[in-house]
Coordinates of C-alpha atoms and ligand atoms in Angstrom, one line a residue:
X204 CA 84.6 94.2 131.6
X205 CA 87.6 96.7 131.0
X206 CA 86.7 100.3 129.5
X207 CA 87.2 100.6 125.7
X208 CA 90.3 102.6 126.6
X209 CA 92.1 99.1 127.8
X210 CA 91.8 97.5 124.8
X211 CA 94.7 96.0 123.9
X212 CA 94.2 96.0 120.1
X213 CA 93.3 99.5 119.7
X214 CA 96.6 101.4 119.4
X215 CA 97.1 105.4 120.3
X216 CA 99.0 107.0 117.7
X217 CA 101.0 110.0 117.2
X218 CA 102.2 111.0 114.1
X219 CA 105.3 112.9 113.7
X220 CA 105.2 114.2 110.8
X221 CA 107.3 117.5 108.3
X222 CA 104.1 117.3 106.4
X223 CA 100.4 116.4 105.9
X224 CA 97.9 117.7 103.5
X225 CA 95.9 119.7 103.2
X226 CA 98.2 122.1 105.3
X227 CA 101.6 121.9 104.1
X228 CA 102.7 119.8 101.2
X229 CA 105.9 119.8 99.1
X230 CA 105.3 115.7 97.8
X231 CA 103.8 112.5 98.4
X232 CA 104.4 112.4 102.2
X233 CA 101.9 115.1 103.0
X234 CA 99.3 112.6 101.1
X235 CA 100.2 110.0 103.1
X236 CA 99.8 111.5 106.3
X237 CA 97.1 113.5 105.5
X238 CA 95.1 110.2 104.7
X239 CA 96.1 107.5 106.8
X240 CA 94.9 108.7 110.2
X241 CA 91.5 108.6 109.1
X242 CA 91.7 105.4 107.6
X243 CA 93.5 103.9 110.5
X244 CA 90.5 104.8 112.3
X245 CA 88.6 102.1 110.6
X246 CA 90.7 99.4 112.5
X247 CA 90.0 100.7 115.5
X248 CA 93.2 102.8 116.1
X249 CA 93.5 106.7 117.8
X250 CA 95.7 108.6 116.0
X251 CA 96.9 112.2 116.3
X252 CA 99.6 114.0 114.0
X253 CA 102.3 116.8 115.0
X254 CA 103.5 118.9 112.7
X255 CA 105.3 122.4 112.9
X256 CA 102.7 125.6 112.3
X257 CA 104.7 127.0 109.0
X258 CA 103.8 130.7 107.6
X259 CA 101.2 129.5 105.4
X260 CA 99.4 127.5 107.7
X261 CA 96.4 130.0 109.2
X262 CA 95.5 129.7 113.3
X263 CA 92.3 130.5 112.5
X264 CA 89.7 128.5 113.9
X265 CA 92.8 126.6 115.7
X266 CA 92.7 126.2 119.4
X267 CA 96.2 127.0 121.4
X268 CA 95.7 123.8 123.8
X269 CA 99.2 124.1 125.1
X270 CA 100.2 128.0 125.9
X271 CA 104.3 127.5 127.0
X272 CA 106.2 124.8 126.6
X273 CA 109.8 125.5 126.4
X274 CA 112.6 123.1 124.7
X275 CA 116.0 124.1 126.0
X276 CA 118.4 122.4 123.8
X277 CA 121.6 122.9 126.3
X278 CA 121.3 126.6 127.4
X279 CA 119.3 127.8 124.3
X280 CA 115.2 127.9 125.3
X281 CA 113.2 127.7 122.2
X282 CA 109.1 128.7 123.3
X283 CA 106.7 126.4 121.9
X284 CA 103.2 126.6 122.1
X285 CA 101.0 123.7 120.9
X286 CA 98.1 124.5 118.6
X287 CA 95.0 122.5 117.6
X288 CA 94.1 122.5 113.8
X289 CA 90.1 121.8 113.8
X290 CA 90.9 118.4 111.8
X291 CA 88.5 115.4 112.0
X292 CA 91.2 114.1 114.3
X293 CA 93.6 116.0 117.0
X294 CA 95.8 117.8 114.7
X295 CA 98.7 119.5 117.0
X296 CA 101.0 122.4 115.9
X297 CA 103.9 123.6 117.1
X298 CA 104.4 127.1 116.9
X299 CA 107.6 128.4 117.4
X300 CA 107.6 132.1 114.7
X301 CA 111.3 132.3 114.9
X302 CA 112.2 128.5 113.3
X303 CA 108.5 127.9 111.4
X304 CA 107.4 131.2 110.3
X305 CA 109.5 131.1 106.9
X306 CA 108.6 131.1 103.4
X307 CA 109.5 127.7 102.6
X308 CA 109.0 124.1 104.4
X309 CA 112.7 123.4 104.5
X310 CA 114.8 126.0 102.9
X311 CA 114.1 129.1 99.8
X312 CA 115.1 128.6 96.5
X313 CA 116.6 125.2 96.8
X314 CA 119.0 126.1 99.6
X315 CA 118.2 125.0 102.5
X316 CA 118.0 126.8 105.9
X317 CA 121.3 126.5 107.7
X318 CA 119.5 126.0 111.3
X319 CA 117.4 122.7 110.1
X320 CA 119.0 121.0 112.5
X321 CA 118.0 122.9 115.5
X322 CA 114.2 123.7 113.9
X323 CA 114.0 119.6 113.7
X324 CA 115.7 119.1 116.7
X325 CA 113.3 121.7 118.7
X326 CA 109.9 120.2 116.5
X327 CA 111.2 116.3 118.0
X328 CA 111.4 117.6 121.5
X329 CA 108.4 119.5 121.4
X330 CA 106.3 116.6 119.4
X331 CA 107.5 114.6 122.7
X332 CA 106.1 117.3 124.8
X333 CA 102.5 116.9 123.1
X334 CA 103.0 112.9 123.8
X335 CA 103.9 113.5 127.3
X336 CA 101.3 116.6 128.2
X337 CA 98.5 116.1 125.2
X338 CA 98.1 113.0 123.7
X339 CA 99.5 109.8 125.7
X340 CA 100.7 107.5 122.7
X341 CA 101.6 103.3 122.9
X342 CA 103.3 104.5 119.1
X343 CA 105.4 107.6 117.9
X344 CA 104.9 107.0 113.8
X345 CA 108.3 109.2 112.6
X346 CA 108.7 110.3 109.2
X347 CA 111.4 111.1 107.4
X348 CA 114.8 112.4 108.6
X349 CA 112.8 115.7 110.3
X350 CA 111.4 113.4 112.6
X351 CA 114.0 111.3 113.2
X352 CA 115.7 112.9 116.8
X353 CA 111.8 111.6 118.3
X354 CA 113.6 108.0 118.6
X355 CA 117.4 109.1 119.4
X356 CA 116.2 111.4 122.0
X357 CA 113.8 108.6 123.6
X358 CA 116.3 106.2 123.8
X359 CA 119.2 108.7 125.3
X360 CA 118.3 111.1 126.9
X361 CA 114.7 110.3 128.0
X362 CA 116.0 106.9 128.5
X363 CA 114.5 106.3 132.2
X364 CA 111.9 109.0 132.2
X365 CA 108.4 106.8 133.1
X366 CA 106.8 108.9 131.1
X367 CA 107.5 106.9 127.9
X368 CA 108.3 103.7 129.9
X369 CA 107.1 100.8 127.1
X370 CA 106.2 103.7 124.6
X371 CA 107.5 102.1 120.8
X372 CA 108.9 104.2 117.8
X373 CA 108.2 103.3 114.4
X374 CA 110.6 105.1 111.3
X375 CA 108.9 105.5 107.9
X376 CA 111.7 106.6 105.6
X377 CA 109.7 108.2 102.6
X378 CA 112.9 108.9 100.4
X379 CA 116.3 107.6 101.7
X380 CA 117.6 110.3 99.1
X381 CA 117.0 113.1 101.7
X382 CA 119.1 112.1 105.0
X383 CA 119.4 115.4 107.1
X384 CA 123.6 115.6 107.1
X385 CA 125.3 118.2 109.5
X386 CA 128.5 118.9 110.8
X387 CA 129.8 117.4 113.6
X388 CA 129.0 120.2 115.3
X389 CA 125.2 119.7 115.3
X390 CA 125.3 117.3 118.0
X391 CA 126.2 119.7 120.8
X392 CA 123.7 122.6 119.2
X393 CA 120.7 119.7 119.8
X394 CA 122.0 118.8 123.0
X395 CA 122.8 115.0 121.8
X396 CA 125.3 113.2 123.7
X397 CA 128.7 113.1 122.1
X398 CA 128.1 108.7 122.3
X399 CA 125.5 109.3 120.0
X400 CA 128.7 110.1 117.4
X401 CA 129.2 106.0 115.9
X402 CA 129.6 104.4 113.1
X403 CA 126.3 102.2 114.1
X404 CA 124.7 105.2 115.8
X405 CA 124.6 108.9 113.9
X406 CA 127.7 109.1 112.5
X407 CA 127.8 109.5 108.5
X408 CA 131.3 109.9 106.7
X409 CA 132.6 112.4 109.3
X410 CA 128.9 113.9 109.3
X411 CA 125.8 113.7 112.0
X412 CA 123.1 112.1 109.6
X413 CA 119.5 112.6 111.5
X414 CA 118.4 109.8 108.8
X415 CA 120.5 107.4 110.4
X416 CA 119.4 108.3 114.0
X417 CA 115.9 107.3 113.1
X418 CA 117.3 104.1 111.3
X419 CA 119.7 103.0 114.2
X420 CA 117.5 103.8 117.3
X421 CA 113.8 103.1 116.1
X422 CA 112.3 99.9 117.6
X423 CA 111.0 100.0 114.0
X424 CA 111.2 100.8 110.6
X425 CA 109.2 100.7 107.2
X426 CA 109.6 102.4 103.9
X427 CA 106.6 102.8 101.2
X428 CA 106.7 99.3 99.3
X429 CA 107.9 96.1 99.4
X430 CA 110.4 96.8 96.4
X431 CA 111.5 99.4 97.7
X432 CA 112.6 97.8 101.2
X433 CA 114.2 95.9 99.4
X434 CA 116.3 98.0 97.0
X435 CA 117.7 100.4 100.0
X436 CA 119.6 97.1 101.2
X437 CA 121.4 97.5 98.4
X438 CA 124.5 99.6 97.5
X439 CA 122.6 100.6 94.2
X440 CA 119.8 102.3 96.0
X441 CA 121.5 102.4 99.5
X442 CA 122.9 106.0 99.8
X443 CA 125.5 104.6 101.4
X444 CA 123.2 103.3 104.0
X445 CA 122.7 100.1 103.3
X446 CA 124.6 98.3 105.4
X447 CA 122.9 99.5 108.5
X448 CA 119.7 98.8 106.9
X449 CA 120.6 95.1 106.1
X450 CA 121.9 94.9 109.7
X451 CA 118.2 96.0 110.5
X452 CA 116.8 93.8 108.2
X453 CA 114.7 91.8 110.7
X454 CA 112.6 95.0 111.8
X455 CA 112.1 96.7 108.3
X456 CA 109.3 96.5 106.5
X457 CA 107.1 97.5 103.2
X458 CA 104.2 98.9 103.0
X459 CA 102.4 100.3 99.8
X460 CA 101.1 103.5 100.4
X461 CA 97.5 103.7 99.3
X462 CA 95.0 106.4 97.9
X463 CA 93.0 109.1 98.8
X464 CA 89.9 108.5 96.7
X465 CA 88.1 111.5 98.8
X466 CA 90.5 113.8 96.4
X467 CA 91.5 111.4 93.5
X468 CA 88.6 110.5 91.8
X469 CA 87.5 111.7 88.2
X470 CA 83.8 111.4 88.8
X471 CA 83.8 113.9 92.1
X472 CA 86.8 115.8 91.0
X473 CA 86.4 119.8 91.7
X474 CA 89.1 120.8 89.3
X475 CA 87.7 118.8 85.9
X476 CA 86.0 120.7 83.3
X477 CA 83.3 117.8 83.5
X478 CA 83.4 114.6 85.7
X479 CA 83.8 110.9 83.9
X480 CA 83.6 107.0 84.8
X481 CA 84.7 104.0 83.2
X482 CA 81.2 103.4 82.3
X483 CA 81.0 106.6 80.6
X484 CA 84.9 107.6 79.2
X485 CA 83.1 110.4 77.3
X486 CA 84.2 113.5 80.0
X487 CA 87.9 112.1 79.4
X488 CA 88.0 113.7 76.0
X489 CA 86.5 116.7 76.9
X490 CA 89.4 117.0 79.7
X491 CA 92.0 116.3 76.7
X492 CA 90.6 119.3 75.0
X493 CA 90.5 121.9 77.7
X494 CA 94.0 121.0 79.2
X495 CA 95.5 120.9 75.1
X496 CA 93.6 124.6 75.3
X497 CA 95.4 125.4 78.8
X498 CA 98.9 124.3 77.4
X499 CA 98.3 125.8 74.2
X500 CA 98.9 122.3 72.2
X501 CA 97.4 121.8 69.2
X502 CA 93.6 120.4 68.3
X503 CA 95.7 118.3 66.1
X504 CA 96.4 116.5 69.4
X505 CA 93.0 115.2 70.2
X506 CA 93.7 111.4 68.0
X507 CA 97.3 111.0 69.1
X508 CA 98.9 109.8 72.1
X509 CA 99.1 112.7 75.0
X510 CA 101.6 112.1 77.5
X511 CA 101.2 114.0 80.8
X512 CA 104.0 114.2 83.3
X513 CA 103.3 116.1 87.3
X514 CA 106.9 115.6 88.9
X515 CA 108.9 117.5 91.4
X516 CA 112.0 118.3 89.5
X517 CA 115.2 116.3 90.9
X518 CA 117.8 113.8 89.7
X519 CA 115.0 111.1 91.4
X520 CA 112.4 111.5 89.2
X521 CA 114.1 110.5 85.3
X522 CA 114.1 114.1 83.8
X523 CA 118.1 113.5 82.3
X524 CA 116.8 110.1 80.4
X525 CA 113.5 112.2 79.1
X526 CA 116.2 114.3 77.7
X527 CA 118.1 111.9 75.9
X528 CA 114.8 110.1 74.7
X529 CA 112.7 113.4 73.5
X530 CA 113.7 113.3 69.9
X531 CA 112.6 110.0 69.2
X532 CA 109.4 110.7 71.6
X533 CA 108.4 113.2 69.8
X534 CA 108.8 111.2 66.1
X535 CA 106.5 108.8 67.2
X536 CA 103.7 111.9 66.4
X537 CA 102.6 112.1 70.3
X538 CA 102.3 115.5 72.2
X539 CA 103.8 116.0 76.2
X540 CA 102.5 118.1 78.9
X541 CA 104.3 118.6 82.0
X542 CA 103.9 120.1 85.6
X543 CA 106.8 120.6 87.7
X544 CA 109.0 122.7 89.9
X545 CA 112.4 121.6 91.4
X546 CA 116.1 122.0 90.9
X547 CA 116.7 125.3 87.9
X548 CA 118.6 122.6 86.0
X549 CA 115.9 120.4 85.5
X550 CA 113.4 123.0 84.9
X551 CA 115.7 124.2 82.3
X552 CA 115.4 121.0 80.9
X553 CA 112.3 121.0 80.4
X554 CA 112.1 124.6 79.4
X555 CA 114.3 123.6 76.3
X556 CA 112.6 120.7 75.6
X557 CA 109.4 122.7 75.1
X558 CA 111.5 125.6 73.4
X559 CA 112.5 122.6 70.9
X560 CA 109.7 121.4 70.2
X561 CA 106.9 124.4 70.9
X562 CA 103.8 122.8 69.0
X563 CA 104.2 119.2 70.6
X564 CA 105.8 120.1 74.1
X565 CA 104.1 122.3 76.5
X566 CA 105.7 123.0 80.1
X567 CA 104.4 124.6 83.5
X568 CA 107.2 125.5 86.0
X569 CA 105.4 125.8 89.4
X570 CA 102.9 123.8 92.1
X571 CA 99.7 124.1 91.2
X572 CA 97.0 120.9 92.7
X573 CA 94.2 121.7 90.6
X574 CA 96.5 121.5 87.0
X575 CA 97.9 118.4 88.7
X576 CA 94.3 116.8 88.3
X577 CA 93.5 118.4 85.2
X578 CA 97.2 116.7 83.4
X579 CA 96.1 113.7 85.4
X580 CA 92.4 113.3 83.3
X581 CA 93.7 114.9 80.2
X582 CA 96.4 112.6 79.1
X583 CA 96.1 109.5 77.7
X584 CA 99.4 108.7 79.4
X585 CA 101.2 109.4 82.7
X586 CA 105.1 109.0 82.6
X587 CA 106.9 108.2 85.7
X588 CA 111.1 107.3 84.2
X589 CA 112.5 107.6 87.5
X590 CA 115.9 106.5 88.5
X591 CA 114.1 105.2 92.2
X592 CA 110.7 105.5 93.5
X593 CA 109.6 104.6 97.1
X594 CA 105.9 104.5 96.1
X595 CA 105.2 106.8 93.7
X596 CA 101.3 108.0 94.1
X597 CA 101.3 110.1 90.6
X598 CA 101.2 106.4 88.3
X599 CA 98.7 105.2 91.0
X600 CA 96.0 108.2 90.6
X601 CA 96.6 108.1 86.7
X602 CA 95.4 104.3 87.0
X603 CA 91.9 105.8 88.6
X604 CA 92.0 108.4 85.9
X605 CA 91.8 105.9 83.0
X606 CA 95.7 107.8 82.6
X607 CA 97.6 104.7 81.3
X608 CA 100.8 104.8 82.9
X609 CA 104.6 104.1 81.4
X610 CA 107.0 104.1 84.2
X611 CA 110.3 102.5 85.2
X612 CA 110.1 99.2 87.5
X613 CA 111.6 100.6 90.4
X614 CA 110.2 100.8 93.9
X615 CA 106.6 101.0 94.2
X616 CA 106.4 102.0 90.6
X617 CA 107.6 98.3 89.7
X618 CA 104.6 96.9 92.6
X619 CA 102.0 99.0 91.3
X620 CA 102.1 98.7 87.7
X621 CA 101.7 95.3 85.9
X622 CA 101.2 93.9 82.5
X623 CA 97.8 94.8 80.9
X624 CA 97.2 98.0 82.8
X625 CA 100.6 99.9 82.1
X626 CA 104.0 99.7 80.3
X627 CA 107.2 99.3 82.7
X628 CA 110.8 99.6 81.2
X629 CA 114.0 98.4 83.6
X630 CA 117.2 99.8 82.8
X631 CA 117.7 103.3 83.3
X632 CA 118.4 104.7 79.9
X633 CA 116.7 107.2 77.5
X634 CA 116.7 104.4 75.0
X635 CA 114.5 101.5 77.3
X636 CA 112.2 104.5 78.0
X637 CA 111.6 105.3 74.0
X638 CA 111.1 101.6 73.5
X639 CA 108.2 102.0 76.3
X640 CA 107.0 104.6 75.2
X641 CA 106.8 103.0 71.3
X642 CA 105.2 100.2 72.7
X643 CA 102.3 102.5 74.7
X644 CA 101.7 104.3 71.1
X645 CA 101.5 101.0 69.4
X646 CA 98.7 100.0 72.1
X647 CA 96.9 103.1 71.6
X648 CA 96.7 102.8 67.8
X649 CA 94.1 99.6 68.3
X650 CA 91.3 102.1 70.3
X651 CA 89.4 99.1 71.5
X652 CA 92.1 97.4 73.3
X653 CA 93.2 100.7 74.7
X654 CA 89.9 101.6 76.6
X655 CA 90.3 98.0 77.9
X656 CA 93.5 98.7 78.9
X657 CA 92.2 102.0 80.9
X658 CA 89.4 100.4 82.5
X659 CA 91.6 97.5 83.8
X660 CA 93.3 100.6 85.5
X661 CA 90.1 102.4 86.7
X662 CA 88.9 99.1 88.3
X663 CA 91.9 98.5 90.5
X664 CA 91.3 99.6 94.0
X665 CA 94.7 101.1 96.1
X666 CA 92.4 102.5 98.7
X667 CA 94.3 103.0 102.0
X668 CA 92.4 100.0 103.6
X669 CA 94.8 97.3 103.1
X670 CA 97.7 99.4 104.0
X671 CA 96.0 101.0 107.1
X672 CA 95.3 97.4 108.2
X673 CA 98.8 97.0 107.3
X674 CA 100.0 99.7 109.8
X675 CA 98.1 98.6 112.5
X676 CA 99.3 94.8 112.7
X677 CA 102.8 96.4 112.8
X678 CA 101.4 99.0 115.7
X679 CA 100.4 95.9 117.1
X680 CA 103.6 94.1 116.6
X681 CA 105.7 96.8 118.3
X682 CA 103.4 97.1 121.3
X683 CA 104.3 93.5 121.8
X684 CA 100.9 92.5 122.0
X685 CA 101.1 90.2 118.7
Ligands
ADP715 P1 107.2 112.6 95.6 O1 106.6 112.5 97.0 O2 108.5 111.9 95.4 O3 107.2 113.9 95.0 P2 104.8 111.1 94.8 O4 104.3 110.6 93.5 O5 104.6 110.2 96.0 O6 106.2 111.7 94.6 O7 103.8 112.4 95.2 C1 103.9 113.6 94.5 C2 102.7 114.4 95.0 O8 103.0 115.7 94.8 C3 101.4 114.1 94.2 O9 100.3 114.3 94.9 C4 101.5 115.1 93.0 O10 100.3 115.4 92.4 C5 102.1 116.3 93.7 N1 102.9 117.1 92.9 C6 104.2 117.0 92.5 N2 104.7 118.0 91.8 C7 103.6 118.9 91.7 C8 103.4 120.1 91.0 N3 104.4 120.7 90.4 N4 102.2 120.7 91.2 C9 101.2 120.1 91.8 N5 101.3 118.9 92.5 C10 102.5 118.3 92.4
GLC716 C1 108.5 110.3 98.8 C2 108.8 109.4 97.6 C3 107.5 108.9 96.9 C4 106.5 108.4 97.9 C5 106.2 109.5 98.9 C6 105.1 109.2 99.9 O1 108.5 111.6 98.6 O2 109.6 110.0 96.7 O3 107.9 107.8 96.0 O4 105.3 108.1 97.2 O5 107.4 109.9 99.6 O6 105.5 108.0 100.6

């Protein structure tokens, strides 16, 4: 018999990944990978994650398992030295002060940090070091455009090094909204060859587009539901990319991401006032009250519809329609709280709208997790009016929270929310998202069907297993052994 380390179906993993909870986090992608190694694990797979060590991210009781290991990138050398997080699985970080140690993930104040190229650039290289010195993989998992260099680098210059000799890349694309464009110029800074520079290969309307990298040179590629694989085919939801997703058609797939029950759950939740369970919805009112108390909304509040809303603030996620729609939200008698920090011209929306209407709108601009639960439990309903949507995990916890949720079918939004557990609009206009919105508070008014309408939600179960099992046919798939 062959050691466990031969079997074939048991796949060694290494995730490339910007972010993964708990230790850095701006969206939905640091829930993903922050979760799905562990659940992989059920299937039989080994998987590690790479991420760069950011300021915030403490060494402490991390082990340096990797003290030097240089990336030149032409004649610049950029030290490296690999880190261990003390993770339930190997959790590697690169630390490199001079391109990590920054205040923000990606850039300050919404602008971005004119050297991402060369800090995503120098994280690909070095996430191919841990493959090559750390942790021998069969599948580099890449997410997002600031892994994306993992695959153009394997397949160019790393072309015929044994090293990675049968070694398969898989793209996730999280948000084709966010594409990593450069000037032309980038190409020699990262030590790319000039070929690299096509139409079918990097080349973006006169730009170097690391997205496209990822999309063109991956042996795969998935995005975060079915709809959404889909829709990016599609000059709508494209981005102008489209076409070299259609002409990738055959190797692109969906895949819902799932939930993290360990941290979404209303009857073990750490940041409730008191736990609840569809059996016993009592604690759900008691989390109205407190969070109406925390926003400073009226007691009136408690017997009408309370709409919560956790978002970052960008032209994705719906915020101009809310706008057009508020008036005739707010005549319906229901109250709004929102959470949510993005671009200052959507915060000011929001501002306004809570200026406007200061005893039935209440705002928070900022991150803050544990108000993120606490808007989850205390509404009645979760509003997701986004212009696209991947996956969207906000509409899915709200389902476990007994949080009814009123969202536009797009993406995963449109594949996780069906009749009798949530209300869907399609056109992207303020006035299909106040017809939605009248039909939720028409629900509500009949209290009976409404709780039966929440525990449909609470009993669904979007618990990473399927996906995970998912991920690993496709690991599978790639390593040709399927
Ligand atoms: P996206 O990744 O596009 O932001 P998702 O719905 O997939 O959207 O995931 C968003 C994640 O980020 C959720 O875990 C949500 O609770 C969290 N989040 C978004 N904005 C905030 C905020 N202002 N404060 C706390 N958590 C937030
Ligand atoms: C992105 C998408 C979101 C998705 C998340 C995790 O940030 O905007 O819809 O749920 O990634 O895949």
């Amino acid at each position: 018999m062959l050691p466990a380390c031969y079997n074939s179906d048991v796949a060694r993993v290494l995730m490339v990944s910007p972010e993964a909870a708990p230790l850095a986090k701006t969206g939905g992608l640091a829930d993903v990978v922050g979760a799905l190694p562990t659940a992989l694990g059920a299937y039989g797979d080994e998987v590690a994650v790479v991420m760069p060590r950011y300021a915030g991210i403490d060494l402490k009781g991390a082990r340096r398992v990797y003290d030097s290991l240089p990336v030149y990138l032409g004649r610049a050398r950029f030290d490296t030295a690999i880190y261990q997080a003390a993770e339930a699985f190997p959790f590697y970080l690169v630390d490199c002060p001079p391109l990590y140690d920054r205040k923000g993930l990606y850039g300050e104040s919404g602008v971005d940090y004119p050297d991402n190229h060369i800090r995503f650039a120098v994280f690909a290289r070095a996430a191919l070091g841990v493959a090559r010195f750390l942790f021998r993989t069969d599948i580099l998992h890449c997410h997002d455009w600031q892994s994306a260099l993992v695959p153009v680098y394997l397949k160019t210059m790393l072309a015929s090094d044994p090293t990675f000799l049968g070694v398969k890349t898989l793209f996730t694309i999280h948000n084709l909204g966010y594409q990593g464009l450069f000037p032309k110029t980038a190409l020699a800074e990262v030590a790319l060859n000039a070929s690299v520079y096509r139409p079918d290969g990097m080349e973006f309307f006169g730009k170097v587009s690391y997205i496209k990298g990822g999309i063109a040179f991956a042996d795969g590629l998935s995005t975060v539901s079915p709809t959404y694989a889909r829709e990016i085919q599609t000059p709508e939801y494209g981005f102008g990319l489209d076409g070299v997703l259609r002409a990738r058609t055959a190797v692109l797939e969906g895949i819902l991401n799932g939930v993290d029950y360990r941290d979404w759950n209303p009857e073990t939740d750490r940041f409730l006032p008191t736990p609840y369970s569809a059996g016993d919805l009592g604690g759900k009112r008691i989390c109205k009250r407190e969070l109406l108390r925390e926003f400073g909304l009226p007691e009136a509040a408690m017997e009408r519809p309370l709409i919560g809303m956790v978002s970052r603030l960008t032209s994705q996620k719906g915020a101009d329609i809310l706008v057009e729609a508020v008036d005739g939200i707010v005549a319906e008698d229901v109250y709004l709280v929102a959470l949510g920090s993005g671009e200052p011209r959507y915060e000011e929306s929001f501002r306004s709208m809570a200026a406007r209407y200061p005893d039935r709108i209440a705002v928070r601009i900022g991150y803050d997790n544990p108000l993120a639960h606490r808007v989850e439990a205390g509404a009645d309903m979760f509003l997701m009016p986004s212009r696209y949507e991947p996956c969207g995990l906000n509409q899915i916890y709200s389902l476990g929270y007994g949080t009814v949720p009123v969202v536009r079918a797009t993406g995963g939004l449109d594949d996780t929310i069906e009749e009798g557990i949530g209300f869907k609009f399609a056109e992207y206009s303020g006035a299909a998202l106040l017809e939605a919105v009248r039909s939720a508070v028409r629900a509500f008014a009949d209290g009976d069907a409404w709780r039966e309408t929440m525990r449909r939600g609470m009993a669904k179960d979007f618990s990473w297993k399927k996906s995970a099992g998912a991920y690993s046919a496709l690991y599978q798939r790639l390593a040709g052994r399927r």
